[in-house]
PDB file of C-alpha atoms and ligand atoms in Angstrom:
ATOM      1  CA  UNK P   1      48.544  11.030 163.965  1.00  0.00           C
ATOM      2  CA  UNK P   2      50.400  10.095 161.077  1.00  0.00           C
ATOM      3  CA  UNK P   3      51.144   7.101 159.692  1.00  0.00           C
ATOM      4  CA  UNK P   4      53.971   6.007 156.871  1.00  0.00           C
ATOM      5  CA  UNK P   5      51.524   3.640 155.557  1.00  0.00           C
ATOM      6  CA  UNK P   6      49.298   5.218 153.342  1.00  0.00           C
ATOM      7  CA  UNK P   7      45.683   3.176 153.963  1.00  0.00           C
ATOM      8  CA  UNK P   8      46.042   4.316 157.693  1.00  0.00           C
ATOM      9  CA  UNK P   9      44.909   7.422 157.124  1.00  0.00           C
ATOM     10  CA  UNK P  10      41.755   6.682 155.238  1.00  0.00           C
ATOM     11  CA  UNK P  11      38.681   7.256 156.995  1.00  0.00           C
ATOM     12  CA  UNK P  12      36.207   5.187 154.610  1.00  0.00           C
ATOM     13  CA  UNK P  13      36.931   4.297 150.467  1.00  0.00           C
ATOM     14  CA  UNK P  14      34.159   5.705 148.177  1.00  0.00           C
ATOM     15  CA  UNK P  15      35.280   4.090 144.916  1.00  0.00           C
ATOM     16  CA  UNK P  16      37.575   1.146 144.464  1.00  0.00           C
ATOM     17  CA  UNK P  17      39.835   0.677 141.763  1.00  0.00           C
ATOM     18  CA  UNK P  18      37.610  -1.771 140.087  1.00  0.00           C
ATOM     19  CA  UNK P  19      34.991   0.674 140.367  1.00  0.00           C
ATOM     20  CA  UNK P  20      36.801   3.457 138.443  1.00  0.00           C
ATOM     21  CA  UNK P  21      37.902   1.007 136.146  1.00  0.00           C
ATOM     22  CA  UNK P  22      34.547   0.114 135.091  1.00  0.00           C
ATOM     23  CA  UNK P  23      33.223   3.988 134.802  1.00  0.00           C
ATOM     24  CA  UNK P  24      36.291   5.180 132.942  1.00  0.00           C
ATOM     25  CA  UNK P  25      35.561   2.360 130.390  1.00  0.00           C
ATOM     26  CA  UNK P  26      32.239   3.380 130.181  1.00  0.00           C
ATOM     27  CA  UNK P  27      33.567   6.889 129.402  1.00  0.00           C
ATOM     28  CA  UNK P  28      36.102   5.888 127.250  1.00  0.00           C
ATOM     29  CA  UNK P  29      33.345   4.044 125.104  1.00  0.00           C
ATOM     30  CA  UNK P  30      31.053   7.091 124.945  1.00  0.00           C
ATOM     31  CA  UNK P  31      33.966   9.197 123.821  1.00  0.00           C
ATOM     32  CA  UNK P  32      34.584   6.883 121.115  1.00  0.00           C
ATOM     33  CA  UNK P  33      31.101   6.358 119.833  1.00  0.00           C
ATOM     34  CA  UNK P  34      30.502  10.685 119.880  1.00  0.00           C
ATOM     35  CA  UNK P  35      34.189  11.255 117.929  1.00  0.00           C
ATOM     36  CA  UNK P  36      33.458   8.386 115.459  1.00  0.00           C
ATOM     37  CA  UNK P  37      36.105   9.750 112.549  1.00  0.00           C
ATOM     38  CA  UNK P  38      37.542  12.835 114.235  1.00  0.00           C
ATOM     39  CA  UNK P  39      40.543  12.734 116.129  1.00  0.00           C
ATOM     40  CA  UNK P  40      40.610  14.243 119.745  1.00  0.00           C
ATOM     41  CA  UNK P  41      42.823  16.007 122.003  1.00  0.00           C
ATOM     42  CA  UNK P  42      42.404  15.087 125.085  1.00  0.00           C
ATOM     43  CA  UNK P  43      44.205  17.769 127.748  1.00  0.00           C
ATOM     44  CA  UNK P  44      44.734  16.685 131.228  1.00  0.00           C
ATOM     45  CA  UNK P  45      44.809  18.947 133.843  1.00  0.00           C
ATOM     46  CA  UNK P  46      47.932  18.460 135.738  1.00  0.00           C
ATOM     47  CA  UNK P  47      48.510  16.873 138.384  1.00  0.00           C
ATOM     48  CA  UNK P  48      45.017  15.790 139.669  1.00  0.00           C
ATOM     49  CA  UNK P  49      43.999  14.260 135.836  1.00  0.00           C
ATOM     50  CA  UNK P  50      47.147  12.551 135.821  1.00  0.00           C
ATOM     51  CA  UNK P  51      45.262   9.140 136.482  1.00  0.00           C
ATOM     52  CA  UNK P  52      42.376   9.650 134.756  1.00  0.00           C
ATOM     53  CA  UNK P  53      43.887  10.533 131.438  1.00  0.00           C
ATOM     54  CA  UNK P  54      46.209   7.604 131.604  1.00  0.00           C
ATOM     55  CA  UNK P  55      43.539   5.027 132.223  1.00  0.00           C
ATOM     56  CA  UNK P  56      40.745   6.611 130.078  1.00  0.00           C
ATOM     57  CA  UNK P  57      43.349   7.269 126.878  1.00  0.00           C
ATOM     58  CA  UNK P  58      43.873   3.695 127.235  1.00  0.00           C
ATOM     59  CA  UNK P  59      40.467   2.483 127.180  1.00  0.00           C
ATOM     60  CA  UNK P  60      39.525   4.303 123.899  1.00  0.00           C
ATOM     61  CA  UNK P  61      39.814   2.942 120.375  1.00  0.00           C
ATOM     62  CA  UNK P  62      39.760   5.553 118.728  1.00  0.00           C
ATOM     63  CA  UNK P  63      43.089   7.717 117.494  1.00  0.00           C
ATOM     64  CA  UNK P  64      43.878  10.557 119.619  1.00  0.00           C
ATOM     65  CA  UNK P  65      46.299  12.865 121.044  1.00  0.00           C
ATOM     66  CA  UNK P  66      47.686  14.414 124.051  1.00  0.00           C
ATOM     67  CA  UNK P  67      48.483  17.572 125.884  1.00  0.00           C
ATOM     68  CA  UNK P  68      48.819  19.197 129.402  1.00  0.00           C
ATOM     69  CA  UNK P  69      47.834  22.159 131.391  1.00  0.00           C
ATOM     70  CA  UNK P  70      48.761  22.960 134.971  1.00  0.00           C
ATOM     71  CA  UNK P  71      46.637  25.712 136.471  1.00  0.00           C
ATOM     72  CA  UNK P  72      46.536  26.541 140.262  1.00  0.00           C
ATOM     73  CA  UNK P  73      43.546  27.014 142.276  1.00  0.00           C
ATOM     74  CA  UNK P  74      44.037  25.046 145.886  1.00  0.00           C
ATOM     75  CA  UNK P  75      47.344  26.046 146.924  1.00  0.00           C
ATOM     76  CA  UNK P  76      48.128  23.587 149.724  1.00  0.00           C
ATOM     77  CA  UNK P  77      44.100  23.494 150.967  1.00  0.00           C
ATOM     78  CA  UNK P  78      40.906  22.128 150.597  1.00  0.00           C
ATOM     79  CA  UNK P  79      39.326  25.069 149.650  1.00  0.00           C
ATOM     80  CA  UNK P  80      38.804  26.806 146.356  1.00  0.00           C
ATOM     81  CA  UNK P  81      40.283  30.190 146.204  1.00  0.00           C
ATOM     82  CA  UNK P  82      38.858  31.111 142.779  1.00  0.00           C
ATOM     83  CA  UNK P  83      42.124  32.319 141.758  1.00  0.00           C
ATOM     84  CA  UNK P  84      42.993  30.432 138.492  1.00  0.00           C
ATOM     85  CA  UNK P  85      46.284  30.878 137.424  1.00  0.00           C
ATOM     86  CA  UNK P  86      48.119  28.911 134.358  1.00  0.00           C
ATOM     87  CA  UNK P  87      51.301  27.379 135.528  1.00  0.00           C
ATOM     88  CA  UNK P  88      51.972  25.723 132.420  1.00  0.00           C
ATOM     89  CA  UNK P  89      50.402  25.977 128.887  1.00  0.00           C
ATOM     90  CA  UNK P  90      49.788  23.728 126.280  1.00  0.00           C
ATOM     91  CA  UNK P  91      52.402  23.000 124.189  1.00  0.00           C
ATOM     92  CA  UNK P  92      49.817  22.187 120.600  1.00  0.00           C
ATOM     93  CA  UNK P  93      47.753  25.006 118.703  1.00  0.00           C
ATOM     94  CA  UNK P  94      44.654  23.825 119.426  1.00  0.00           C
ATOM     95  CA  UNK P  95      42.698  25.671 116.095  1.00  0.00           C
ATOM     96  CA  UNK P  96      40.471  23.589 114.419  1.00  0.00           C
ATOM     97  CA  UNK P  97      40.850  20.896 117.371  1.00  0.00           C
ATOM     98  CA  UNK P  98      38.505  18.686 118.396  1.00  0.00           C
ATOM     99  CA  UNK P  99      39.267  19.365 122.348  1.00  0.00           C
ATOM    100  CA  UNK P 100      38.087  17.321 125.648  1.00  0.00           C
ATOM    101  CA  UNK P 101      39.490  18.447 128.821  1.00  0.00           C
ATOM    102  CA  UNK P 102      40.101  15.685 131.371  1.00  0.00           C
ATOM    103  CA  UNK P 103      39.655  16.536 134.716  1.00  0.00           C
ATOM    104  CA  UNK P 104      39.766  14.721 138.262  1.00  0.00           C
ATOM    105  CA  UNK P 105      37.134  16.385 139.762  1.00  0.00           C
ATOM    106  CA  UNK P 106      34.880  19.287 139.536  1.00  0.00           C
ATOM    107  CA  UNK P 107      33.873  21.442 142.708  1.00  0.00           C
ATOM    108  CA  UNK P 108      33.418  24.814 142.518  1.00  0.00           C
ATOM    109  CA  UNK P 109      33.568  24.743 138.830  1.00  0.00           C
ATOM    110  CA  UNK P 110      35.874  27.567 138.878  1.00  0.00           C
ATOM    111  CA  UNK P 111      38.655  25.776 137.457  1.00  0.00           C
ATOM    112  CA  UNK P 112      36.823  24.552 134.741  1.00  0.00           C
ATOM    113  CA  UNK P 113      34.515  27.691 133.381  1.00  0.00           C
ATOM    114  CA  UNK P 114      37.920  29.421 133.444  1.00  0.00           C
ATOM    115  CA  UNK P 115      39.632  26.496 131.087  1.00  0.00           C
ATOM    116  CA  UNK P 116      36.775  26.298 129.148  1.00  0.00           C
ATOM    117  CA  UNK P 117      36.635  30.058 128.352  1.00  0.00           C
ATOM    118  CA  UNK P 118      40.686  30.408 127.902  1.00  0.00           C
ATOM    119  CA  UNK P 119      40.606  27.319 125.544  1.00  0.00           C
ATOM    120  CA  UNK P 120      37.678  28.282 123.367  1.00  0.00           C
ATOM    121  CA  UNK P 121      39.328  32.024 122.960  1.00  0.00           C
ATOM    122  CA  UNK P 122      41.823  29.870 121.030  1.00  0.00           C
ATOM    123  CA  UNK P 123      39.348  28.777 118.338  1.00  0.00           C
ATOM    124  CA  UNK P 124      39.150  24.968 118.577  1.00  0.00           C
ATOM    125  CA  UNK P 125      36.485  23.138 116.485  1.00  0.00           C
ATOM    126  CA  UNK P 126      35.111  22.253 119.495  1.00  0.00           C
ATOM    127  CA  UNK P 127      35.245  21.759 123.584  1.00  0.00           C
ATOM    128  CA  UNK P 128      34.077  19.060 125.495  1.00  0.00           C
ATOM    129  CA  UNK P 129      34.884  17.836 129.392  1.00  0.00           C
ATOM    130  CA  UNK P 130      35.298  14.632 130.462  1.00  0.00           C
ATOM    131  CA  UNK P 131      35.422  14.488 134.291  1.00  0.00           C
ATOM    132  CA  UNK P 132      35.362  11.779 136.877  1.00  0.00           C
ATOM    133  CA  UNK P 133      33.928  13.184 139.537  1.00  0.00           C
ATOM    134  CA  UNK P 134      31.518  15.976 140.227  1.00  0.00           C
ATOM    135  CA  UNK P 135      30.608  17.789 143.542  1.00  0.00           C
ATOM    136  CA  UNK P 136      26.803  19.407 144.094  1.00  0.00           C
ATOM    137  CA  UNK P 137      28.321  22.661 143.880  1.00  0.00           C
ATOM    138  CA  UNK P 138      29.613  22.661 140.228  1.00  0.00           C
ATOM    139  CA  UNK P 139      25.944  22.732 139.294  1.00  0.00           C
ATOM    140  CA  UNK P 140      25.613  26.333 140.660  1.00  0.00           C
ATOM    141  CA  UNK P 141      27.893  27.425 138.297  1.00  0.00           C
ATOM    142  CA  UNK P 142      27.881  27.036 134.236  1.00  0.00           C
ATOM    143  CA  UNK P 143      30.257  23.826 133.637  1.00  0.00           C
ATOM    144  CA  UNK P 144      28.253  21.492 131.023  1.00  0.00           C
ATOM    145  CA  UNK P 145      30.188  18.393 131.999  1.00  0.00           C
ATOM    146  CA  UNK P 146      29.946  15.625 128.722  1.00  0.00           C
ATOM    147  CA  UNK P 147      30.922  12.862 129.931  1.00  0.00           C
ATOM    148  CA  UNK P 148      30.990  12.663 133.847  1.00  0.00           C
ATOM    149  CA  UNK P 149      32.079   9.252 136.506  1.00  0.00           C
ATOM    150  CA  UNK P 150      30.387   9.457 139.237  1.00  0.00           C
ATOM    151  CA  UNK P 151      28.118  12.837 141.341  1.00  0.00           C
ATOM    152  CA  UNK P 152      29.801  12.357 145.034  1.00  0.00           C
ATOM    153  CA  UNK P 153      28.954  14.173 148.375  1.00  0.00           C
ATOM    154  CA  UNK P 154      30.716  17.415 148.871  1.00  0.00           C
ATOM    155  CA  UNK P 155      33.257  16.004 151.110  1.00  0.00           C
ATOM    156  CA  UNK P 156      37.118  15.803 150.375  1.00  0.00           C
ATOM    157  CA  UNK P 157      38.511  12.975 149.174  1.00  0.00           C
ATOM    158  CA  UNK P 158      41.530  11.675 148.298  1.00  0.00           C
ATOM    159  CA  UNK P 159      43.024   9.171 145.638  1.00  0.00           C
ATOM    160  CA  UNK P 160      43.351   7.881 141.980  1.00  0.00           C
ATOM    161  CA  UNK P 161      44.999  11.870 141.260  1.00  0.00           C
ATOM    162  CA  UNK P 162      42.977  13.565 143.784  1.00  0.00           C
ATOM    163  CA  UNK P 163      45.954  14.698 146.345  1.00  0.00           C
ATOM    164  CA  UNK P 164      46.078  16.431 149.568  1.00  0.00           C
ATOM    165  CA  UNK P 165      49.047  18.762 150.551  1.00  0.00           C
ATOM    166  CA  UNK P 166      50.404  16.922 147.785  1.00  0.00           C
ATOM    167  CA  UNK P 167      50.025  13.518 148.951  1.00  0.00           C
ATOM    168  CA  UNK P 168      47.564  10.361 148.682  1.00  0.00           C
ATOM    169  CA  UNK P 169      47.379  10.913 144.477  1.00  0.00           C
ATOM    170  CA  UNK P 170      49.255   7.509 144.413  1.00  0.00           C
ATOM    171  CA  UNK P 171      46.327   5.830 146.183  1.00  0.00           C
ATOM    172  CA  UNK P 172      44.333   3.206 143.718  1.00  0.00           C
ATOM    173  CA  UNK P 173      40.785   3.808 145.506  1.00  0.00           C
ATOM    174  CA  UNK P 174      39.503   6.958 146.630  1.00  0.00           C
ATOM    175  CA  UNK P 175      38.593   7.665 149.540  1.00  0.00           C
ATOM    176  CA  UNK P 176      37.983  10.150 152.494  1.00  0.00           C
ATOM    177  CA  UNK P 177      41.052  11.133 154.938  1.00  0.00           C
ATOM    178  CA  UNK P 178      41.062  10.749 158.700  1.00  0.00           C
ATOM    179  CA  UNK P 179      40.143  13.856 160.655  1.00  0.00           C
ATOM    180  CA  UNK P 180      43.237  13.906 162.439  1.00  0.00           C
ATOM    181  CA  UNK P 181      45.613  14.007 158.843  1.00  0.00           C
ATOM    182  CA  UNK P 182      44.375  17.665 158.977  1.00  0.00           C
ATOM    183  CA  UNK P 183      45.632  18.226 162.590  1.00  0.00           C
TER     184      UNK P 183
HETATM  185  P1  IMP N 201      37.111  23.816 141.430  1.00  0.00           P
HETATM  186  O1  IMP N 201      37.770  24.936 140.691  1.00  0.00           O
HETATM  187  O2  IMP N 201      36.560  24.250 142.741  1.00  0.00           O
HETATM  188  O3  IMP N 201      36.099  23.062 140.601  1.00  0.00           O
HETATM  189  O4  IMP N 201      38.269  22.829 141.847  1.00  0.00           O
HETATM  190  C1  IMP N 201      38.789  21.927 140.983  1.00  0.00           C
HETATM  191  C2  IMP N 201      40.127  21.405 141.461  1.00  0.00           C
HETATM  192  O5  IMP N 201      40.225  21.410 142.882  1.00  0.00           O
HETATM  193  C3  IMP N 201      40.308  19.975 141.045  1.00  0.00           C
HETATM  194  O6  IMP N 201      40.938  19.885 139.806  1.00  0.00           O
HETATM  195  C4  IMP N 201      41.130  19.398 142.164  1.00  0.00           C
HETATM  196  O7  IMP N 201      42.511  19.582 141.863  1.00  0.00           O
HETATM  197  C5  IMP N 201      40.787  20.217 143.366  1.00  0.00           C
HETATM  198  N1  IMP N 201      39.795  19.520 144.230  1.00  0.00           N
HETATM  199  C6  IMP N 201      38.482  19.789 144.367  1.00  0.00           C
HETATM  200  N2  IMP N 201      37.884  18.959 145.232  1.00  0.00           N
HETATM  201  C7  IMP N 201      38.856  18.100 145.643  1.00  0.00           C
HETATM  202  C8  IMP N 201      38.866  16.976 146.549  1.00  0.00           C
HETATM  203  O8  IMP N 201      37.864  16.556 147.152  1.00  0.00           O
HETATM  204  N3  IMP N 201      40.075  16.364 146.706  1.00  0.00           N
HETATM  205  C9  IMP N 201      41.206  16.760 146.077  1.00  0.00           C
HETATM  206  N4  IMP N 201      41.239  17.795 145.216  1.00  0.00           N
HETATM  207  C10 IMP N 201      40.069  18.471 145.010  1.00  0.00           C
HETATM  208 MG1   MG N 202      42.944  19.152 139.456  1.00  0.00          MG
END
Protein backbone atom coordinates (compact mmCIF):
# COMPACT_ATOMS: atom_id res chain seq x y z
CA UNK A 1 0.00 0.00 0.00
CA UNK A 2 0.96 3.33 -0.81
CA UNK A 3 1.23 6.15 1.03
CA UNK A 4 1.51 10.13 -0.07
CA UNK A 5 3.81 10.59 2.73
CA UNK A 6 7.08 9.67 1.85
CA UNK A 7 8.66 8.11 5.41
CA UNK A 8 5.68 5.57 5.24
CA UNK A 9 7.17 3.58 2.98
CA UNK A 10 10.52 3.09 4.58
CA UNK A 11 11.16 -0.16 5.96
CA UNK A 12 14.33 0.76 8.24
CA UNK A 13 16.97 4.09 7.60
CA UNK A 14 20.63 2.96 7.09
CA UNK A 15 22.26 6.40 7.11
CA UNK A 16 20.85 9.62 8.43
CA UNK A 17 21.46 12.85 7.09
CA UNK A 18 23.88 13.70 9.76
CA UNK A 19 25.58 10.64 8.97
CA UNK A 20 26.22 11.45 5.27
CA UNK A 21 27.04 14.75 6.25
CA UNK A 22 29.86 13.73 8.29
CA UNK A 23 31.33 11.06 5.54
CA UNK A 24 30.97 13.45 2.63
CA UNK A 25 33.09 15.94 4.70
CA UNK A 26 35.45 13.46 5.32
CA UNK A 27 35.59 12.92 1.52
CA UNK A 28 35.55 16.29 0.65
CA UNK A 29 38.73 16.77 2.93
CA UNK A 30 40.63 13.85 1.36
CA UNK A 31 39.89 15.24 -2.06
CA UNK A 32 41.33 18.40 -1.08
CA UNK A 33 44.45 17.24 0.65
CA UNK A 34 45.26 14.60 -2.74
CA UNK A 35 44.51 17.75 -5.43
CA UNK A 36 46.56 20.22 -3.29
CA UNK A 37 47.29 22.86 -6.42
CA UNK A 38 45.42 21.18 -9.27
CA UNK A 39 42.06 22.01 -10.08
CA UNK A 40 39.40 19.16 -10.46
CA UNK A 41 36.46 18.32 -12.39
CA UNK A 42 34.25 16.74 -10.63
CA UNK A 43 31.35 14.92 -13.05
CA UNK A 44 28.22 13.78 -11.48
CA UNK A 45 26.41 11.14 -12.76
CA UNK A 46 22.93 12.24 -13.30
CA UNK A 47 20.36 11.88 -11.53
CA UNK A 48 21.45 9.50 -8.67
CA UNK A 49 24.87 11.89 -7.89
CA UNK A 50 22.72 14.75 -7.90
CA UNK A 51 23.03 14.95 -3.96
CA UNK A 52 26.23 13.89 -3.51
CA UNK A 53 27.93 16.31 -5.81
CA UNK A 54 26.03 19.19 -4.35
CA UNK A 55 26.95 18.49 -0.77
CA UNK A 56 30.53 17.17 -1.38
CA UNK A 57 31.43 20.33 -3.96
CA UNK A 58 30.44 22.29 -1.08
CA UNK A 59 32.49 20.82 1.51
CA UNK A 60 35.81 21.20 -0.45
CA UNK A 61 38.19 24.14 -0.33
CA UNK A 62 39.78 23.72 -2.95
CA UNK A 63 38.87 25.40 -6.64
CA UNK A 64 37.04 23.19 -8.87
CA UNK A 65 34.67 22.68 -11.58
CA UNK A 66 31.65 20.99 -12.76
CA UNK A 67 30.08 18.79 -15.34
CA UNK A 68 27.33 16.11 -15.96
CA UNK A 69 26.74 12.80 -17.51
CA UNK A 70 23.49 10.88 -17.70
CA UNK A 71 23.96 7.25 -18.67
CA UNK A 72 21.19 4.54 -18.35
CA UNK A 73 21.57 1.25 -16.85
CA UNK A 74 18.27 0.47 -14.48
CA UNK A 75 15.50 1.42 -16.58
CA UNK A 76 12.59 1.55 -14.14
CA UNK A 77 14.15 -1.65 -11.88
CA UNK A 78 16.30 -2.73 -9.34
CA UNK A 79 18.34 -4.69 -11.35
CA UNK A 80 21.39 -3.99 -13.43
CA UNK A 81 20.94 -4.73 -17.03
CA UNK A 82 24.57 -4.10 -18.03
CA UNK A 83 23.44 -2.08 -20.83
CA UNK A 84 25.20 1.34 -20.47
CA UNK A 85 24.01 3.80 -22.64
CA UNK A 86 25.00 7.75 -22.61
CA UNK A 87 21.94 9.85 -22.48
CA UNK A 88 23.73 12.94 -22.18
CA UNK A 89 27.47 13.89 -22.58
CA UNK A 90 29.62 16.19 -21.06
CA UNK A 91 29.51 19.42 -22.19
CA UNK A 92 33.81 20.32 -21.23
CA UNK A 93 36.87 18.67 -23.16
CA UNK A 94 38.13 16.92 -20.54
CA UNK A 95 42.13 16.69 -22.06
CA UNK A 96 44.60 17.35 -19.70
CA UNK A 97 41.79 17.26 -16.83
CA UNK A 98 42.24 16.33 -13.61
CA UNK A 99 38.79 14.15 -13.52
CA UNK A 100 36.77 12.55 -10.39
CA UNK A 101 33.56 10.99 -11.17
CA UNK A 102 30.92 11.32 -8.45
CA UNK A 103 28.71 8.65 -8.11
CA UNK A 104 25.72 7.59 -5.70
CA UNK A 105 26.39 4.20 -5.52
CA UNK A 106 28.30 1.42 -7.00
CA UNK A 107 26.72 -2.17 -7.54
CA UNK A 108 27.51 -4.09 -10.25
CA UNK A 109 30.25 -1.81 -11.21
CA UNK A 110 29.07 -1.86 -14.65
CA UNK A 111 28.23 1.64 -14.78
CA UNK A 112 31.34 2.71 -13.60
CA UNK A 113 34.17 0.43 -15.55
CA UNK A 114 32.17 1.64 -18.57
CA UNK A 115 32.60 5.60 -17.49
CA UNK A 116 35.86 5.04 -16.50
CA UNK A 117 36.97 3.47 -19.83
CA UNK A 118 34.81 6.09 -22.11
CA UNK A 119 36.34 9.01 -20.06
CA UNK A 120 39.96 7.95 -20.09
CA UNK A 121 39.64 7.29 -24.13
CA UNK A 122 39.33 11.09 -23.95
CA UNK A 123 42.84 11.67 -22.58
CA UNK A 124 42.37 13.38 -19.19
CA UNK A 125 45.46 13.88 -16.95
CA UNK A 126 43.91 11.72 -14.78
CA UNK A 127 40.62 9.68 -13.37
CA UNK A 128 39.59 9.23 -10.05
CA UNK A 129 35.95 8.09 -8.38
CA UNK A 130 34.52 9.38 -5.58
CA UNK A 131 31.48 7.30 -4.52
CA UNK A 132 29.23 7.16 -1.53
CA UNK A 133 28.24 3.98 -1.38
CA UNK A 134 29.52 0.63 -2.46
CA UNK A 135 27.73 -2.82 -2.72
CA UNK A 136 29.87 -6.36 -2.20
CA UNK A 137 29.44 -6.97 -5.72
CA UNK A 138 31.44 -4.03 -7.25
CA UNK A 139 34.47 -5.82 -5.86
CA UNK A 140 34.01 -8.68 -8.41
CA UNK A 141 34.52 -6.44 -11.00
CA UNK A 142 37.61 -3.88 -11.71
CA UNK A 143 36.24 -0.38 -10.24
CA UNK A 144 39.26 1.10 -8.00
CA UNK A 145 36.96 3.34 -6.01
CA UNK A 146 39.33 6.53 -4.40
CA UNK A 147 37.49 7.87 -2.19
CA UNK A 148 34.41 5.73 -1.04
CA UNK A 149 31.31 6.63 2.03
CA UNK A 150 30.29 3.87 3.34
CA UNK A 151 30.46 -0.53 2.06
CA UNK A 152 26.51 -1.38 2.65
CA UNK A 153 24.66 -4.80 2.36
CA UNK A 154 23.52 -5.66 -1.08
CA UNK A 155 20.05 -4.65 -0.48
CA UNK A 156 18.16 -1.70 -2.28
CA UNK A 157 17.91 1.34 -0.83
CA UNK A 158 16.55 4.41 -1.35
CA UNK A 159 17.39 8.19 -0.60
CA UNK A 160 19.86 11.20 -0.59
CA UNK A 161 19.81 10.59 -4.93
CA UNK A 162 19.32 6.97 -4.78
CA UNK A 163 15.60 6.76 -6.46
CA UNK A 164 13.22 4.06 -7.16
CA UNK A 165 10.85 4.14 -10.25
CA UNK A 166 11.93 7.55 -10.03
CA UNK A 167 10.90 8.40 -6.66
CA UNK A 168 12.32 8.65 -2.92
CA UNK A 169 15.73 10.70 -4.38
CA UNK A 170 14.24 13.67 -2.38
CA UNK A 171 14.53 11.67 0.86
CA UNK A 172 17.40 13.22 3.37
CA UNK A 173 18.32 9.64 4.96
CA UNK A 174 18.60 6.56 3.16
CA UNK A 175 17.00 3.92 3.73
CA UNK A 176 15.38 0.53 2.67
CA UNK A 177 11.67 0.52 1.05
CA UNK A 178 8.73 -1.47 2.34
CA UNK A 179 8.13 -4.79 0.63
CA UNK A 180 4.82 -3.92 -0.39
CA UNK A 181 6.11 -0.39 -2.49
CA UNK A 182 7.18 -3.13 -4.99
CA UNK A 183 3.67 -4.75 -5.12
P1 LIG B 1 25.92 -0.63 -11.38
O1 LIG B 1 26.20 -0.37 -12.83
O2 LIG B 1 25.31 -1.96 -11.16
O3 LIG B 1 27.12 -0.39 -10.49
O4 LIG B 1 24.77 0.36 -10.97
C1 LIG B 1 25.01 1.66 -10.67
C2 LIG B 1 23.74 2.49 -10.72
O5 LIG B 1 22.59 1.72 -10.40
C3 LIG B 1 23.80 3.58 -9.70
O6 LIG B 1 24.35 4.75 -10.23
C4 LIG B 1 22.36 3.74 -9.30
O7 LIG B 1 21.74 4.69 -10.17
C5 LIG B 1 21.73 2.40 -9.53
N1 LIG B 1 21.62 1.64 -8.25
C6 LIG B 1 22.37 0.60 -7.84
N2 LIG B 1 21.98 0.15 -6.64
C7 LIG B 1 20.97 0.96 -6.25
C8 LIG B 1 20.14 1.02 -5.07
O8 LIG B 1 20.26 0.26 -4.09
N3 LIG B 1 19.19 2.00 -5.07
C9 LIG B 1 19.01 2.87 -6.09
N4 LIG B 1 19.76 2.86 -7.20
C10 LIG B 1 20.73 1.90 -7.29
MG1 LIG C 1 23.28 6.59 -10.62
Amino acid sequence: MESADIAQDLEHVLYTRDQIAAKVAEMAAAIDRDYAGREPLLVGVLNGAVMVMSDLARAMRSHLTMDWMAVSSYGAGTKSSGVVRIMKDLTTDIHGKDVIIVEDIVDTGLTLSYLVANLQSREPASVEIAALFRKPDALTVDVDVKYLGFDIPSEFVVGYGLDYAGRYRNLVDVATLRPSVYS
